[in-house]
Coordinates of C-alpha atoms and ligand atoms in Angstrom, one line a residue:
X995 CA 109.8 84.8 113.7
X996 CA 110.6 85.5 110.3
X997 CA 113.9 87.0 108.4
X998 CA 112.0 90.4 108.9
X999 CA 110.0 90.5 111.7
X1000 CA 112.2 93.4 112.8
X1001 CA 111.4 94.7 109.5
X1002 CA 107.8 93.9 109.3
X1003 CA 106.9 95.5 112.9
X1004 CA 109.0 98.9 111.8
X1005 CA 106.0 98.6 108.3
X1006 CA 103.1 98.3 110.9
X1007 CA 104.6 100.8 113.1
X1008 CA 104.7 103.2 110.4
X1009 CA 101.0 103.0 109.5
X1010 CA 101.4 105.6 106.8
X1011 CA 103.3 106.3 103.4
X1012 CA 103.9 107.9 100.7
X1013 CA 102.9 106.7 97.0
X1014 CA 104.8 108.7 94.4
X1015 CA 103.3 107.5 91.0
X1016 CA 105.4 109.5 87.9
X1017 CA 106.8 108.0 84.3
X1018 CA 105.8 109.1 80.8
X1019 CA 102.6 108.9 81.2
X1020 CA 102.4 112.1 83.2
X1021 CA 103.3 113.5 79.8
X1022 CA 99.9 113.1 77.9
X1023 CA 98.3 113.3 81.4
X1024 CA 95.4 110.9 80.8
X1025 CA 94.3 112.6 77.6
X1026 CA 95.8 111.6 73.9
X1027 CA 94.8 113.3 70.6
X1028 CA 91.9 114.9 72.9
X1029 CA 90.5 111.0 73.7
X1030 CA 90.3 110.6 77.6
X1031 CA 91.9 107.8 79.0
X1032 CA 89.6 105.7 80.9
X1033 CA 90.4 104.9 85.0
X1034 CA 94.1 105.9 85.6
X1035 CA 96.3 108.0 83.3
X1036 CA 99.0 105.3 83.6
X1037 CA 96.9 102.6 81.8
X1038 CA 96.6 105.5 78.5
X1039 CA 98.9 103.2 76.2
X1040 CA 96.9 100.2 77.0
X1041 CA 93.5 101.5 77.5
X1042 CA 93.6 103.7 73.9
X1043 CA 95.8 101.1 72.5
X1044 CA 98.5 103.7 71.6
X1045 CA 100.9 101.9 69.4
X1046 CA 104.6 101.7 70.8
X1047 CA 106.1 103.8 67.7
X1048 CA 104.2 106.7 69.0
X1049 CA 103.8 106.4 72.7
X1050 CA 107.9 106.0 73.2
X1051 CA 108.5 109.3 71.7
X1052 CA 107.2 110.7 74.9
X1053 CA 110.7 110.1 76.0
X1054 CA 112.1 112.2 73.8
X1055 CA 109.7 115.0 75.7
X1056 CA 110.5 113.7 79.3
X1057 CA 111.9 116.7 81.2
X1058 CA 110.0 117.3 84.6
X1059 CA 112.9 120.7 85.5
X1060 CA 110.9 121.3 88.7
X1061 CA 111.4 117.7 89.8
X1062 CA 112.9 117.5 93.3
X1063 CA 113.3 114.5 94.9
X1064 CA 114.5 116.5 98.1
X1065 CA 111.1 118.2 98.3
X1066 CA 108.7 115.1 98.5
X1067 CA 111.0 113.3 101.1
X1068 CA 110.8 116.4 103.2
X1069 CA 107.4 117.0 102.4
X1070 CA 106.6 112.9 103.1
X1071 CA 108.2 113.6 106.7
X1072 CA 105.9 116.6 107.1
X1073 CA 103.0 115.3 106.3
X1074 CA 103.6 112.3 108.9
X1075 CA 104.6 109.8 106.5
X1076 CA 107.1 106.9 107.5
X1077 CA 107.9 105.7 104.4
X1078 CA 108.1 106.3 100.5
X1079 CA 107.2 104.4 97.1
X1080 CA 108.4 105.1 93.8
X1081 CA 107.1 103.8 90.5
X1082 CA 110.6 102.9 89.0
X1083 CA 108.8 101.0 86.2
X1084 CA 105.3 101.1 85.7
X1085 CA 103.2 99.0 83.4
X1086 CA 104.8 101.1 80.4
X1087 CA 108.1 99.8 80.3
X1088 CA 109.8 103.2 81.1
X1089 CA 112.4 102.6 83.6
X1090 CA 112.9 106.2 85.5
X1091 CA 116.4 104.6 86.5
X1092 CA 119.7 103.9 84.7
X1093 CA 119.3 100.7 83.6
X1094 CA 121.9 98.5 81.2
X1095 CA 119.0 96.5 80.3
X1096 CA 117.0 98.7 77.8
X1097 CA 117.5 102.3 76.5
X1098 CA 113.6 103.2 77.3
X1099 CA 114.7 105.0 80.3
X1100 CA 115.3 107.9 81.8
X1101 CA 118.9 108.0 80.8
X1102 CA 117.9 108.4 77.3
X1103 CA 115.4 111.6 77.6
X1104 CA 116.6 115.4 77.6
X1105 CA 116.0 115.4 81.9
X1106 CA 119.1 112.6 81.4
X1107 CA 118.9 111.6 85.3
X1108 CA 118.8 109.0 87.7
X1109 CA 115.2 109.5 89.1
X1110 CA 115.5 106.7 91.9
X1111 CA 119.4 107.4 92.2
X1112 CA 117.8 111.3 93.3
X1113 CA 114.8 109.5 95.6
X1114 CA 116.9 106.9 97.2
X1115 CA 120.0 109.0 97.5
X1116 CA 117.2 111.9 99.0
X1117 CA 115.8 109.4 101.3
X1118 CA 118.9 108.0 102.6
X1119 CA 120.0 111.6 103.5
X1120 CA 116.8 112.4 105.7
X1121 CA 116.2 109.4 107.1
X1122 CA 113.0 108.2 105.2
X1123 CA 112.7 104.4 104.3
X1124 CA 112.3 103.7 100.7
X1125 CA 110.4 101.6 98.7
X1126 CA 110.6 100.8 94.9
X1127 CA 107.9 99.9 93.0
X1128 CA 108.1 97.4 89.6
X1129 CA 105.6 96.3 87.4
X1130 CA 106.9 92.9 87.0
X1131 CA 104.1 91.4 84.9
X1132 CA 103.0 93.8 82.6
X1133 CA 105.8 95.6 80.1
X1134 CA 104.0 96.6 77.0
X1135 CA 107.4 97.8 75.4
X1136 CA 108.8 94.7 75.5
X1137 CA 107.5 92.0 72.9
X1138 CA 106.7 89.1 75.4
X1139 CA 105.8 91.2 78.7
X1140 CA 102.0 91.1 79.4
X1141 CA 99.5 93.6 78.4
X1142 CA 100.6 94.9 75.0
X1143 CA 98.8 92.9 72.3
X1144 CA 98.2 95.5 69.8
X1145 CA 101.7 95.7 68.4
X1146 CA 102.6 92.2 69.3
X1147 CA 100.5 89.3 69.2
X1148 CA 99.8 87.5 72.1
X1149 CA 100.4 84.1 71.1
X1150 CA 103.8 84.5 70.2
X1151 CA 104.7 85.7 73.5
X1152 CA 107.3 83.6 75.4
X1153 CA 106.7 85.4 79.2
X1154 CA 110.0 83.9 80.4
X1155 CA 111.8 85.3 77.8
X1156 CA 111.1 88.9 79.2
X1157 CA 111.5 87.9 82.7
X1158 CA 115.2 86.9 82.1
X1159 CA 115.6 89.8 79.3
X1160 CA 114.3 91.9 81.7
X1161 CA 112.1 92.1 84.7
X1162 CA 114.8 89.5 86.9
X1163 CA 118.0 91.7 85.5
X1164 CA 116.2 95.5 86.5
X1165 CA 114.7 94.3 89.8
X1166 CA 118.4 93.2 90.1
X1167 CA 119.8 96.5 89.1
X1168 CA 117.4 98.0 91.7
X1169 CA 118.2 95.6 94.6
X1170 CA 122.1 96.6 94.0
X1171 CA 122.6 100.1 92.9
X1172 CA 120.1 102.0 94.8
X1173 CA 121.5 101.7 98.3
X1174 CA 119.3 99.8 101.3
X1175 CA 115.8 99.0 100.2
X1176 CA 113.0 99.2 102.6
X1177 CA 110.5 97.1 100.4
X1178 CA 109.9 96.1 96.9
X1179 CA 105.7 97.0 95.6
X1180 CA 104.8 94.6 93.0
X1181 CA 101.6 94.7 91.3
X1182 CA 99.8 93.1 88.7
X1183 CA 101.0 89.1 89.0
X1184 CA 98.0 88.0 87.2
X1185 CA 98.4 84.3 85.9
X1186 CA 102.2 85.0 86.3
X1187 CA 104.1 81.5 86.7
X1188 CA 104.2 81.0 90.9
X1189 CA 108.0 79.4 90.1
X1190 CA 109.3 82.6 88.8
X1191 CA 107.3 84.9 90.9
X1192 CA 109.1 82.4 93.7
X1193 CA 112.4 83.1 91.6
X1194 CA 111.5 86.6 92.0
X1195 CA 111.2 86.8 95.7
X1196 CA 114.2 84.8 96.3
X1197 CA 116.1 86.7 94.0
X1198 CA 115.4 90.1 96.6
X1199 CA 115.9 88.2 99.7
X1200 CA 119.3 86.9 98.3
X1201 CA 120.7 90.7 97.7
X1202 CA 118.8 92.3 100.6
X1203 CA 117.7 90.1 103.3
X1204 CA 115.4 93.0 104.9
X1205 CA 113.6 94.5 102.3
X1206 CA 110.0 93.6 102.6
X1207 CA 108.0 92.3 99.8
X1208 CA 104.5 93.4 99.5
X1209 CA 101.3 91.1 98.7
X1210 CA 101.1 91.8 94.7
X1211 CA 104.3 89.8 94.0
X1212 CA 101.7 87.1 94.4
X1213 CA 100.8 83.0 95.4
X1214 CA 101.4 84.4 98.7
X1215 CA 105.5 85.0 98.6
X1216 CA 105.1 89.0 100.4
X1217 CA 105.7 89.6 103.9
X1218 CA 102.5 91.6 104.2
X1219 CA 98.8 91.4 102.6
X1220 CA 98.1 94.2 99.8
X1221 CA 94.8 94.9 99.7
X1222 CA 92.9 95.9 97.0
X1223 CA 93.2 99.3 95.5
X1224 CA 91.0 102.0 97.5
X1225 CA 89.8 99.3 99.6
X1226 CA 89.5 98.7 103.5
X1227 CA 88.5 95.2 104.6
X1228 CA 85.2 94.9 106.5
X1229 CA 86.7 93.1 109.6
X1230 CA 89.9 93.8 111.3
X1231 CA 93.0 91.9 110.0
X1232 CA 95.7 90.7 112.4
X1233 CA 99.2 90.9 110.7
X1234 CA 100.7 93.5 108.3
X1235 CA 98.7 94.8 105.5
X1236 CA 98.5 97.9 103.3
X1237 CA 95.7 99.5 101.3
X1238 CA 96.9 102.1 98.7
X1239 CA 95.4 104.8 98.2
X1240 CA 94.5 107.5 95.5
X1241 CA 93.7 111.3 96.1
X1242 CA 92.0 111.2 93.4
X1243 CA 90.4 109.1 90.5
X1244 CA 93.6 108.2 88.6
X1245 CA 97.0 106.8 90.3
X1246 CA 98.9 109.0 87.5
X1247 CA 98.1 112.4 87.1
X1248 CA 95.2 113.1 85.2
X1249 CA 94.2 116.8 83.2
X1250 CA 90.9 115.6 83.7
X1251 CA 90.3 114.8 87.5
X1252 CA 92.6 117.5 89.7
X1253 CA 90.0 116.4 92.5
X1254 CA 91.9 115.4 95.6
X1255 CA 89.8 114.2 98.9
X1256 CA 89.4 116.8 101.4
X1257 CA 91.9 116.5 105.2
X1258 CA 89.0 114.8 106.8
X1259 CA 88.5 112.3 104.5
X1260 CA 91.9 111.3 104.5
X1261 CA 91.7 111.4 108.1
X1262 CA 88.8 109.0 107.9
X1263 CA 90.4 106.3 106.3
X1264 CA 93.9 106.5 107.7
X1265 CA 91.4 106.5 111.2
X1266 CA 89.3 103.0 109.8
X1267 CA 92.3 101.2 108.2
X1268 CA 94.7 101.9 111.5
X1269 CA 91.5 101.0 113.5
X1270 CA 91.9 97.5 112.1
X1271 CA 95.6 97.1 111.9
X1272 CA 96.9 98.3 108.6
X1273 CA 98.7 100.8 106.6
X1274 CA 97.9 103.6 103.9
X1275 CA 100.2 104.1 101.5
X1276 CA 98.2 107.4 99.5
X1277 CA 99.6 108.4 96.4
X1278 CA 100.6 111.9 94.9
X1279 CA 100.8 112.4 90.9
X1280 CA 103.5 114.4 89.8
X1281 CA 102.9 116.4 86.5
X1282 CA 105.2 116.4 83.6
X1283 CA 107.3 119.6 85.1
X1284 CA 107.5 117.2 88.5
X1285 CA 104.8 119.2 90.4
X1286 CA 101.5 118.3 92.6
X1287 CA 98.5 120.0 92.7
X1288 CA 98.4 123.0 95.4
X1289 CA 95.5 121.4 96.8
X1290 CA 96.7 117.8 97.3
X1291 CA 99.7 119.6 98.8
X1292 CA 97.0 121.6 101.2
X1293 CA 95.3 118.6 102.3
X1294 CA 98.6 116.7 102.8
X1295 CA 99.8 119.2 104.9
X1296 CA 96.1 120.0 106.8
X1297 CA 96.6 115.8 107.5
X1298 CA 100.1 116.3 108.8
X1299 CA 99.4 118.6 111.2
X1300 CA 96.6 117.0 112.8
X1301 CA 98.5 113.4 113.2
X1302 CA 101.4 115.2 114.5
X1303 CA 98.5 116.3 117.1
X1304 CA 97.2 112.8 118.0
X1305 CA 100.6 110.9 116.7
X1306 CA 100.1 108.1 119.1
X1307 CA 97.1 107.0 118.0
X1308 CA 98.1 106.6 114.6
X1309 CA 101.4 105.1 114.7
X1310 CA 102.1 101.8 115.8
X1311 CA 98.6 101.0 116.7
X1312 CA 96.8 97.4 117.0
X1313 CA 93.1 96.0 115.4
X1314 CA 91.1 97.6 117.9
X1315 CA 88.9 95.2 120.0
X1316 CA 85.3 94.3 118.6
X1317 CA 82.3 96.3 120.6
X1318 CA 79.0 94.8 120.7
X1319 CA 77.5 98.2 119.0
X1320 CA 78.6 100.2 116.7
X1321 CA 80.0 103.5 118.1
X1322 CA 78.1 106.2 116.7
X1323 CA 80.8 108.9 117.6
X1324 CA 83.4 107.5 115.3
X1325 CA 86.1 104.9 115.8
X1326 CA 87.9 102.4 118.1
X1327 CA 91.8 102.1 117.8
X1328 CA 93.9 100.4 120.6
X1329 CA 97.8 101.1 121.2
X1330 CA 100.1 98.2 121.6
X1331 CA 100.4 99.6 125.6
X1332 CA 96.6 98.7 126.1
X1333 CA 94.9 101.9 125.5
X1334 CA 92.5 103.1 123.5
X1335 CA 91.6 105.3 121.7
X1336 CA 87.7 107.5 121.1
X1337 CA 88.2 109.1 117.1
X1338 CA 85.3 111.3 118.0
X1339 CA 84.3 112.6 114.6
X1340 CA 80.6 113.8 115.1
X1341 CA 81.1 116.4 118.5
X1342 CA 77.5 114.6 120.3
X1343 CA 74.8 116.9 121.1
X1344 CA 74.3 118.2 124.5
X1345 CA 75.4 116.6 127.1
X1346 CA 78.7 116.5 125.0
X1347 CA 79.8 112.7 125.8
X1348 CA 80.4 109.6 123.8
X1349 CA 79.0 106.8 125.0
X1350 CA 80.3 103.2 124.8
X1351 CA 78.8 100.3 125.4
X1352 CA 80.0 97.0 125.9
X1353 CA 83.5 97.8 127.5
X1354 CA 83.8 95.8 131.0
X1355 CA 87.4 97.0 132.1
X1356 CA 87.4 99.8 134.6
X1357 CA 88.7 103.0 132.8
X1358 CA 91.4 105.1 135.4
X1359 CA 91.8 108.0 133.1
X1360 CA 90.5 109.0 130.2
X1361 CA 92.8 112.1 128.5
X1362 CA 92.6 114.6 125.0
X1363 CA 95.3 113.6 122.9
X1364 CA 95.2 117.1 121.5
X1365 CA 96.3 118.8 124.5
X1366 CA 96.4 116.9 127.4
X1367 CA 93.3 117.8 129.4
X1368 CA 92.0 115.1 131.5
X1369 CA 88.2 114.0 130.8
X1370 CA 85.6 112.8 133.2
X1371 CA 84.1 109.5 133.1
X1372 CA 81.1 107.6 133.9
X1373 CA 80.3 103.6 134.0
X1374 CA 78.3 101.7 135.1
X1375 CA 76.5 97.9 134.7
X1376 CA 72.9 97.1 134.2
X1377 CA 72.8 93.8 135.9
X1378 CA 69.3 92.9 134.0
X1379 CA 70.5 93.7 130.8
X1380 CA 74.0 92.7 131.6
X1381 CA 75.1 95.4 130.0
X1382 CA 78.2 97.8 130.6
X1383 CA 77.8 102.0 129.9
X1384 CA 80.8 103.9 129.4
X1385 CA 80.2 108.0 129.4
X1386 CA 83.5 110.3 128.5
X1387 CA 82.5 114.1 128.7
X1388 CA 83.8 116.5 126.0
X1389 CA 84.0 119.6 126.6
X1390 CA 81.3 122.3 125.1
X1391 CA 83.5 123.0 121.7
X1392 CA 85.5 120.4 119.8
X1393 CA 88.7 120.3 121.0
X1394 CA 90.3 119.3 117.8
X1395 CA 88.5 118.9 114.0
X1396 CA 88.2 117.2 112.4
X1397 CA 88.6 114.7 114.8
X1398 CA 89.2 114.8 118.8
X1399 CA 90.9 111.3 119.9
X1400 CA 90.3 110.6 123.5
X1401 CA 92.6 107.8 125.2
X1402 CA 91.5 105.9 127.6
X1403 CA 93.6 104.1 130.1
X1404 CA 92.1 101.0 131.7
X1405 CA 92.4 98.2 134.1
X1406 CA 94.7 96.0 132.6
X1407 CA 94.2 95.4 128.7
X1408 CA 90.5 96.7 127.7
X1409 CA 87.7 93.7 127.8
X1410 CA 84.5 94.0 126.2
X1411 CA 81.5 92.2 125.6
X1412 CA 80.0 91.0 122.6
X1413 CA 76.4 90.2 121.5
Ligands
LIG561 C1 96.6 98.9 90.0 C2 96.9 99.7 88.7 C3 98.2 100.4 88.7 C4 98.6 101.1 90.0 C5 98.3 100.2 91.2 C6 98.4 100.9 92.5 O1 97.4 97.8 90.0 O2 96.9 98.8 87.6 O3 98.3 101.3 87.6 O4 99.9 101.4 90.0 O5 96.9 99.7 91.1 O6 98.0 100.1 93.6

C-alpha cells in the first residue's frame, strides 16, 4: 500500500477525464502571419520559432469573455467524466493563474482573472476532482527553461536556475492556493536532472499528501504510467495508467483542423483502453473567446449518453482476461465483481449471437446492460478439440449503437483457456 492507494483506486475507478488544453496559443490558433503551425497549435512559438518580443504580446489580446469554467465542469459530469485537467502552464510560459513569480500571466491581460482560481473553485463546488497540468521542463519565456533557443542560446542555459526561479515556486503556488488537488500532469521531462524531478515530486507530496502524480514527471517518480500521446498499449497493463487523448489533430485548438472523431470512435477507444485497465483523459480546445467546437460538444455529449447507458462497464473495470481468439464481435472487459462484459460493436449476421471461444466457466446469466433484458445462452465443450463454445443470442435489432455490452455472470471468477 502506498500514501495513495485510496487515491490511486478512486483514478482507475474513474476510467475517464477531461483534458482542457487553453493559454495564448489559442490566440493565433495554430496559424501565424498565415504560416501553419505544424502538429499542435501549442508548439506555434517553438515550431515557427516566433521570437518572444512578438509572441508575448498575445497577452495583451488574451480575453476569452465566453470563458466559463462552470460550463466545462458541468458539461465534464455530463459527458461521464470523473475528473478534469487544466493546462495552468503549458510549454509557453503563460501562467493562466496569479502567480508572484512572473508577470506573463493571466493577471496581466485585459480578461485580468484567475483561470484555475475559476476551474478549481468550479470543480470544488460540483464535486469534480481536479487536476493541474505544468509544463515543468519546457518554458521558452524564461531564459534557461528548455526549448527556446532562438532568442536565447542554449549553451548559456543554467536549467536549475529556472527550476528554483520558477517551475519549483509556481508548482508551489499551485499546490497551496488552488484548494485540494486531485493530481498534478507533468509532461515533457526530457533529459531533466532525475534529482530535481525527485525534488519535484517530493515537493507535491510534502504540501498535498494525496494528489497523484502522473508518469511524465519522469525516472519513474508518478503514481500511475502515462502512456504515450494517442496511444493504447498492445497488451493489457495491470496497475494505473492513462492514455491522453486528442479529438482532433492538435492538443490546442487549431483554425486548420476543426475535425473531432465521431461518438463511436471515442466509444472505441475508451472501450480498448478500459478493456486493458486504463484511463482516457480526451482533450477539448477552447478558442480564444473560451468556446469548443459544436461538434466536439455533439460527440461529447452523443458519448455521455451512451456510458451513462452501460456505466458499469466503463467505470471501475479490470484488464479483461486473455481469450485464445480474437473476438470478432468487439471487446472483452471484466468488472472488479467477476463479470464480464460482450462490447458487441458489429450486430452478427443471422443467427444474431456472439460467439466466444475459449471461456471454461459456466455462465448463469447473461443480461443487456442497456435495458435489462435477460439473454439466452449456449455452451458447450468439444472434448477432441478441447475446446469450450460460448453462444449469447441478441435480439433481431441492435439493442443499443453504437455498441450493445452484454454482461455475463459466471461460476465464480471467469476462466479461460489459452492456445
Ligand atoms: C505532448 C505535447 C504537449 C501536450 C501533451 C499532451 O507532450 O508536447 O503539447 O500538452 O502531449 O499529452
Amino acid at each position: 500500500m502506498t500514501a495513495r492507494s485510496k487515491e490511486i483506486k478512486q483514478f482507475t475507478d474513474a476510467a475517464y477525464g477531461l483534458f482542457i488544453h487553453f493559454g495564448l496559443y489559442a490566440i493565433p490558433g495554430g496559424i501565424w502571419q498565415g504560416k501553419r503551425a505544424p502538429h499542435g497549435s501549442e508548439w506555434i512559438m517553438r515550431n515557427l520559432e516566433i521570437p518572444l518580443a512578438q509572441y508575448r504580446k498575445l497577452a495583451e489580446e488574451f480575453d476569452p469573455k465566453q470563458l466559463s469554467a462552470r460550463w466545462y465542469v458541468r458539461k465534464a459530469k455530463e459527458w461521464g467524466m470523473k475528473y478534469l485537467v487544466l493546462t495552468a502552464k503549458h510549454h509557453d510560459g503563460f501562467a493562466l493563474f496569479n502567480t508572484a513569480v512572473s508577470d506573463y500571466s493571466v493577471m496581466h491581460t485585459p480578461y485580468g482573472r484567475d483561470i484555475v482560481r475559476e476551474f478549481a473553485d468550479a470543480c470544488a463546488e460540483e464535486g469534480l476532482p481536479f487536476g493541474i497540468y505544468y509544463s515543468q521542463m519546457q518554458d521558452w519565456e524564461h531564459p534557461d527553461g528548455d526549448g527556446n533557443n532562438f532568442d536565447y542560446k542554449k549553451e548559456e542555459k543554467i536549467f536549475s536556475r529556472y527550476f528554483y526561479e520558477k517551475a519549483l515556486p509556481q508548482v508551489k503556488e499551485l499546490l497551496t492556493n488552488y484548494g485540494d488537488v486531485f493530481l498534478m500532469w507533468f509532461d515533457t521531462p526530457y533529459d531533466m536532472p532525475q534529482d530535481l524531478c525527485r525534488e519535484l515530486a517530493d515537493t507535491v507530496h510534502a504540501l498535498q499528501p494525496r494528489c497523484l502524480i502522473n508518469g511524465r514527471i519522469g525516472y519513474g517518480l508518478g503514481d500511475y504510467r502515462q502512456m504515450a500521446d494517442n496511444s493504447i498499449p498492445t497488451l493489457p497493463y495491470h496497475g494505473a495508467w492513462e492514455v491522453p487523448m486528442t479529438l482532433n489533430s492538435s492538443w490546442g485548438y487549431h483554425r486548420a483542423d476543426l475535425t473531432c472523431h465521431t461518438p463511436a470512435t471515442v466509444i472505441g477507444k475508451l472501450i480498448e483502453v478500459g478493456s486493458k485497465g486504463g484511463n482516457v483523459l480526451l482533450n477539448v480546445s477552447p478558442d480564444e473567446r473560451g468556446l469548443i467546437s459544436e461538434l466536439s460538444i455533439r460527440t461529447l455529449d452523443e458519448v455521455g449518453a451512451w456510458i451513462s447507458r452501460n456505466a458499469e462497464s466503463i467505470y471501475g473495470t479490470l484488464p479483461a482476461p486473455v481469450f485464445p481468439y480474437v473476438t470478432r464481435f468487439g471487446k472483452v472487459g471484466a468488472g472488479r465483481d467477476g463479470s464480464l462484459y460482450l462490447y458487441v460493436e458489429h450486430h452478427p449476421g443471422f443467427p444474431h449471437r456472439v460467439s466466444l471461444t475459449g471461456l471454461v466457466s459456466r455462465v448463469r446469466r447473461a443480461t443487456l446492460l442497456c435495458n435489462g433484458t435477460e439473454l439466452r445462452v449456449a455452451q458447450s465443450y468439444e472434448i477432441a478439440r478441447d475446446e469450450h463454445r460460448c453462444y449469447v443470442f441478441l435480439p433481431e435489432t441492435p439493442p443499443d449503437t453504437p455498441v450493445t455490452v452484454i454482461r455475463l455472470e459466471t461460476d465464480g471468477a471467469p476462466v479461460t483457456q489459452t492456445l
